[in-house]
mmCIF file of C-alpha atoms in Angstrom:
data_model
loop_
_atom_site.group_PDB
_atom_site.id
_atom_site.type_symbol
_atom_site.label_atom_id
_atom_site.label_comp_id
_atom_site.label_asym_id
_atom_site.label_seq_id
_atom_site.Cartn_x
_atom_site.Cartn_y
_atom_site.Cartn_z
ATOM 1 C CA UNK R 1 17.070 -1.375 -12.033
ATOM 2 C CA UNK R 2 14.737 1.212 -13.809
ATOM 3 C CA UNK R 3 12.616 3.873 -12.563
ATOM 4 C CA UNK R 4 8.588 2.927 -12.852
ATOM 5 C CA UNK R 5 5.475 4.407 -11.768
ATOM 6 C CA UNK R 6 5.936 8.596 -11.478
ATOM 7 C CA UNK R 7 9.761 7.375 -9.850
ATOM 8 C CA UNK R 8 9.094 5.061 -7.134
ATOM 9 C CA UNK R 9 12.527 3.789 -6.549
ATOM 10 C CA UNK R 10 14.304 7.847 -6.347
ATOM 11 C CA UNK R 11 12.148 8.554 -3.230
ATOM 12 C CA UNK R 12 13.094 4.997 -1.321
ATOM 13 C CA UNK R 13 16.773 5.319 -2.452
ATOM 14 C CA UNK R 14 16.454 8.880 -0.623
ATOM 15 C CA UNK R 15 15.111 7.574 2.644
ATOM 16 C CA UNK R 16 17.735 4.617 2.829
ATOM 17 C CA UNK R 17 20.183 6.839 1.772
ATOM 18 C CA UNK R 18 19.732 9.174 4.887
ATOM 19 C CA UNK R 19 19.972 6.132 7.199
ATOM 20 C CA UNK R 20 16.293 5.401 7.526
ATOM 21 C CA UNK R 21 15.238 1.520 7.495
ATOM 22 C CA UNK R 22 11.490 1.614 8.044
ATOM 23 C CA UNK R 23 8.894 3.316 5.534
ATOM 24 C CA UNK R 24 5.887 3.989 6.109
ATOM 25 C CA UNK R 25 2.915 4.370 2.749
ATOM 26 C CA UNK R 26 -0.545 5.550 2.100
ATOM 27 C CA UNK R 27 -3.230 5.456 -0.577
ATOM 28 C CA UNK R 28 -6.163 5.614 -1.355
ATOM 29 C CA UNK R 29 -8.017 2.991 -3.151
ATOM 30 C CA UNK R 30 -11.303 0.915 -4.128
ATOM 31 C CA UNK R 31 -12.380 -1.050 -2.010
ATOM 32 C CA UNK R 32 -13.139 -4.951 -2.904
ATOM 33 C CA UNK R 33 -13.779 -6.545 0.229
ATOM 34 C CA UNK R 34 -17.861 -6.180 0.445
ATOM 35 C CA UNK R 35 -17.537 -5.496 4.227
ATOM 36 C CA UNK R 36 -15.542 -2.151 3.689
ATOM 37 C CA UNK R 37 -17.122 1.125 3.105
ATOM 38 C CA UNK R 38 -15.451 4.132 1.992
ATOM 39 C CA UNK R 39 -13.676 5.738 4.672
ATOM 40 C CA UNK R 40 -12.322 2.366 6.159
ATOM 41 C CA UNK R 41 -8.545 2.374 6.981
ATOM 42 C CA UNK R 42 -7.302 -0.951 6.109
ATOM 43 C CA UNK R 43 -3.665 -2.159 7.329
ATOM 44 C CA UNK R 44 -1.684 -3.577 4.197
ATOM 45 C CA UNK R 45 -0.707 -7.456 5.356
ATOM 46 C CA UNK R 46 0.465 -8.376 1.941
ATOM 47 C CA UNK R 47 -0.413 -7.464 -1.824
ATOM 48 C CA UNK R 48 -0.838 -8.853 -5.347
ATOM 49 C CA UNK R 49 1.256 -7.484 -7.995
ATOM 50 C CA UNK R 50 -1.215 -6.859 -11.096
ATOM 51 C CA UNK R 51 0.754 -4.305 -12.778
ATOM 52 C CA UNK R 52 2.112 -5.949 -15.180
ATOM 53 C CA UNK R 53 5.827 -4.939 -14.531
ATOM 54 C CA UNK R 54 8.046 -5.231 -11.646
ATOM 55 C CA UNK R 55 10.638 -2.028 -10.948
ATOM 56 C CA UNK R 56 13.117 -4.715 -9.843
ATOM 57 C CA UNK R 57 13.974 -5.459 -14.053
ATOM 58 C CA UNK R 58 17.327 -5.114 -15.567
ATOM 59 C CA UNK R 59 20.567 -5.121 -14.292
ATOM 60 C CA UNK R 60 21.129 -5.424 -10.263
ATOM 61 C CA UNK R 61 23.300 -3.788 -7.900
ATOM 62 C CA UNK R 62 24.317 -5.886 -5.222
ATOM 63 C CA UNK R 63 24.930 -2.718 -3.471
ATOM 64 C CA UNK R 64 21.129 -1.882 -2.986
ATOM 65 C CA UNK R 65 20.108 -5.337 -2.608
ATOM 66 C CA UNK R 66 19.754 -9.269 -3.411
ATOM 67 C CA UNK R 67 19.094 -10.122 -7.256
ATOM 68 C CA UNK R 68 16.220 -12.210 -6.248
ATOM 69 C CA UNK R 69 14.486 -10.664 -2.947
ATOM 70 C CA UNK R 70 12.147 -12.511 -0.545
ATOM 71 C CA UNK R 71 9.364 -11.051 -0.492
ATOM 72 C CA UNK R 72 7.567 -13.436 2.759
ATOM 73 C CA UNK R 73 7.123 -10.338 4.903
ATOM 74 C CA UNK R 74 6.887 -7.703 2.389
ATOM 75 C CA UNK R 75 4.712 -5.254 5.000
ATOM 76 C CA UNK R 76 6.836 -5.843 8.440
ATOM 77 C CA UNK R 77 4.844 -7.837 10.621
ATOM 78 C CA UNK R 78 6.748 -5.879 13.463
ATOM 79 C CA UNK R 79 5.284 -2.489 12.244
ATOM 80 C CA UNK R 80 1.738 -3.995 11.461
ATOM 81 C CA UNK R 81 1.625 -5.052 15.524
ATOM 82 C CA UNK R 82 2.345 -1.625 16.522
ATOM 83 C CA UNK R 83 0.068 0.104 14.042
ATOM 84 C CA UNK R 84 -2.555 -2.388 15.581
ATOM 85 C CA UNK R 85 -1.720 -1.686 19.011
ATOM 86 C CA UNK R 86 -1.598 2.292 18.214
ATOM 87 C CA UNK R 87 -4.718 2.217 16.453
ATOM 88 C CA UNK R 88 -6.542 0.358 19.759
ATOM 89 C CA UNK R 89 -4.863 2.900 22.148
ATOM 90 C CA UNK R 90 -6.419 5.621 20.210
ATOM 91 C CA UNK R 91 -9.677 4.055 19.708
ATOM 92 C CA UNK R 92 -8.939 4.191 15.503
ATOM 93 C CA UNK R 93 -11.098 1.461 13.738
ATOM 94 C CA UNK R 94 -9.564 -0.267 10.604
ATOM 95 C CA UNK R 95 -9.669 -3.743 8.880
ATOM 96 C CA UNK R 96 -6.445 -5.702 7.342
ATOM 97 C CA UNK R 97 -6.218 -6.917 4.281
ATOM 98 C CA UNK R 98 -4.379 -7.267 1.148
ATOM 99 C CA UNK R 99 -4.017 -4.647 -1.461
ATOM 100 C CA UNK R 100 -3.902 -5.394 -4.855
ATOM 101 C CA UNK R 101 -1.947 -3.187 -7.455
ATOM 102 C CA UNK R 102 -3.340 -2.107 -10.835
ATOM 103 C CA UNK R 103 -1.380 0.038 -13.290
ATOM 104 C CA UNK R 104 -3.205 3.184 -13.381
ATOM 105 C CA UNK R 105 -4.028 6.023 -14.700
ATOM 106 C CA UNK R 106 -7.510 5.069 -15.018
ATOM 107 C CA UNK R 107 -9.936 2.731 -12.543
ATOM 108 C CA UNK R 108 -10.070 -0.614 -13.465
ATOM 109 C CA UNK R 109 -13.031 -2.208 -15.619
ATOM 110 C CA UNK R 110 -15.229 -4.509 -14.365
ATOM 111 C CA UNK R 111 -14.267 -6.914 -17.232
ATOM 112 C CA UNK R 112 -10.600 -7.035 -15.933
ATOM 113 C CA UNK R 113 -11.092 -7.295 -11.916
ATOM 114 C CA UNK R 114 -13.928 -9.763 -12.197
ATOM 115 C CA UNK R 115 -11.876 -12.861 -12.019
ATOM 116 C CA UNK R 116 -9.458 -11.031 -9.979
ATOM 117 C CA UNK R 117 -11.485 -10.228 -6.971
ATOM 118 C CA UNK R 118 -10.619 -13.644 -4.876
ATOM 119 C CA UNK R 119 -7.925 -12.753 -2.476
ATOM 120 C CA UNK R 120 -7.684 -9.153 -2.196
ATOM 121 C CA UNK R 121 -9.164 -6.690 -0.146
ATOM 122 C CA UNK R 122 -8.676 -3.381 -2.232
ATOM 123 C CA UNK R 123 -7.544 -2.556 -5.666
ATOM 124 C CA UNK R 124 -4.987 0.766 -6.164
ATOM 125 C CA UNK R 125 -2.660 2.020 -8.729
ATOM 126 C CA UNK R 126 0.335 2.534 -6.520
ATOM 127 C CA UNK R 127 2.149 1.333 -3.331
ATOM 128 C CA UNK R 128 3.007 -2.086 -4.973
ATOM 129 C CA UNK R 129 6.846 -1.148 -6.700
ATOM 130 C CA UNK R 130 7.604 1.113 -3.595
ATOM 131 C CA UNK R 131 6.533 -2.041 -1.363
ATOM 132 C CA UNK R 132 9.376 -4.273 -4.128
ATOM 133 C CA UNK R 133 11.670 -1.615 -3.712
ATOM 134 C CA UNK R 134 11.757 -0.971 -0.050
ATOM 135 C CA UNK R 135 12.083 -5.070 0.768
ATOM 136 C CA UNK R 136 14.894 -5.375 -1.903
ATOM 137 C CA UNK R 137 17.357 -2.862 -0.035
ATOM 138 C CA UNK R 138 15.966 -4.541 3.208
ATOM 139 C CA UNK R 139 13.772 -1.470 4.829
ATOM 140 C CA UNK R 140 10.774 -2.500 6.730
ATOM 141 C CA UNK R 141 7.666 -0.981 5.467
ATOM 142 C CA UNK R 142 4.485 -0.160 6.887
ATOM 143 C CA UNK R 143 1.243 0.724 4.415
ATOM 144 C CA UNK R 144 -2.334 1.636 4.857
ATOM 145 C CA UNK R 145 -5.252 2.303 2.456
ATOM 146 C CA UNK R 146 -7.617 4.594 2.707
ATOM 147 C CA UNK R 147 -11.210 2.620 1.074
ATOM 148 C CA UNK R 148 -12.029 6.072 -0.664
ATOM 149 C CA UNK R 149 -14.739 3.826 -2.907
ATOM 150 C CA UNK R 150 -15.938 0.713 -4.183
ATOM 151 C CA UNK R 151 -14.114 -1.286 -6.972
ATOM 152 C CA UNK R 152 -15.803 -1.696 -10.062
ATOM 153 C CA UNK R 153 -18.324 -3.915 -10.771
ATOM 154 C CA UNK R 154 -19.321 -3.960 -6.991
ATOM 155 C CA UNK R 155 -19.796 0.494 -6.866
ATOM 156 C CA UNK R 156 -23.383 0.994 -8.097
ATOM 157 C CA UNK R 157 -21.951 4.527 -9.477
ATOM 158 C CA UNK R 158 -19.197 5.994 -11.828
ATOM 159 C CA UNK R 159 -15.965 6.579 -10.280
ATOM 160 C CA UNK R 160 -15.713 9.979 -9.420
ATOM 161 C CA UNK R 161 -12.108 11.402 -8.318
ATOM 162 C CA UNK R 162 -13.759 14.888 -6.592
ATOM 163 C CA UNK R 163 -15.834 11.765 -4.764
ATOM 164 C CA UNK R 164 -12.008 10.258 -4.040
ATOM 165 C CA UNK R 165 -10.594 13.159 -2.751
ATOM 166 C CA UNK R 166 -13.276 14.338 -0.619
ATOM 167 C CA UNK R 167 -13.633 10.851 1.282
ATOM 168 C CA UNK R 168 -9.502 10.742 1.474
ATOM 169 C CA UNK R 169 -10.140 14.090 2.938
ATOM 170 C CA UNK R 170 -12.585 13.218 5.829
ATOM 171 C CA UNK R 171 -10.423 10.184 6.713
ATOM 172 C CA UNK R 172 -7.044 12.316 6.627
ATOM 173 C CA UNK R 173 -6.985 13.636 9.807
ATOM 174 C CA UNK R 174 -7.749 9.657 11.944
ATOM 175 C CA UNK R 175 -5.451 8.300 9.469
ATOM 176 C CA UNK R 176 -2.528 11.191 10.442
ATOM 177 C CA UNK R 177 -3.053 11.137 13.570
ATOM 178 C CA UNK R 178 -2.815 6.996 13.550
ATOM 179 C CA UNK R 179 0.180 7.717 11.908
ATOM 180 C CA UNK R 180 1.857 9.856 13.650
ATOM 181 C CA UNK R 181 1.460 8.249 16.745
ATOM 182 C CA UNK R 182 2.687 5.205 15.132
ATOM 183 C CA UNK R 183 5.953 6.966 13.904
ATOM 184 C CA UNK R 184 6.659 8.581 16.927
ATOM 185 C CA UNK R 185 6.684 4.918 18.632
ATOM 186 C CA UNK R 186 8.804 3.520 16.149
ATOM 187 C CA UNK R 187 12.623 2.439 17.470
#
């Protein structure tokens, strides 16, 4: 296995090595679904692997997990119910949907998503190898997105990541407090 995308497989080893078997990721990210607006909170139910690599390649360790790993649940639909049930306790609007992964560093062109746009809900540059890495040593994992802007081709305007940042900012505190009452419930 080889390190990809700023490390995403140190951090997870980490966690599992310390005896923890759920995880639970954030982003931000475009949104693609035309019923989203920036600020949504959207509940990761599954995701499309556009990045063009998978963190899983070269040799395996049986030790950390299964050559081939299913990937059928790959956001725990165990966790998903009790972020649901959490976030209608608290009164905490958010969508579901499916998150599609894009290597970054830069937004996507409009050129590149158009045909790409059936089938997912958001478009990000992260969360995607973490999500591979996590099911292959058999944690459960938990994700959310915060809709922090329109994808390409549908945003009328230039990306802007001050504009990023200061939407993730005034969604930060519902989606920690979500969160953290969803952690705090977790067995």
């Amino acid at each position: 296995m080889r390190l990809l995308h700023e490390g995403s497989l140190l951090p997870v080893l980490c966690v599992q090595a310390v005896g923890r078997g759920k995880v639970v990721l954030t982003n931000a990210c475009g949104g693609i679904n035309r019923e989203f607006a920036p600020g949504t909170l959207m509940l990761i139910t599954d995701f499309i692997n556009m990045m063009g690599t998978n963190p899983l390649i070269g040799p395996n360790d049986e030790r950390f997990g299964p050559r081939f790993p299913d990937m059928t649940e790959p956001y725990s639909l165990e966790l998903r119910n009790l972020a649901k049930q959490t976030a209608d306790e608290l009164g905490i609007a958010y969508k579901e949907g499916v998150y599609m992964g894009f290597m970054g560093p830069c937004y996507e062109t409009a050129a590149e998503f158009a045909p790409l746009r059936d089938g997912a809900d958001a478009v990000g540059m992260s969360t995607v190898p973490e999500t591979m890495v996590c099911n292959y040593m058999g944690m459960k994992v938990l994700a959310v997105s915060c809709i922090t802007n329109m994808a390409t081709g549908i945003q009328t305007v230039k990306h802007s990541h001050a504009r990023v940042l200061e939407i993730a900012n005034q969604a930060g505190d519902t989606l920690c407090r979500w969160l953290g009452a969803v952690i705090q419930r977790m067995e």
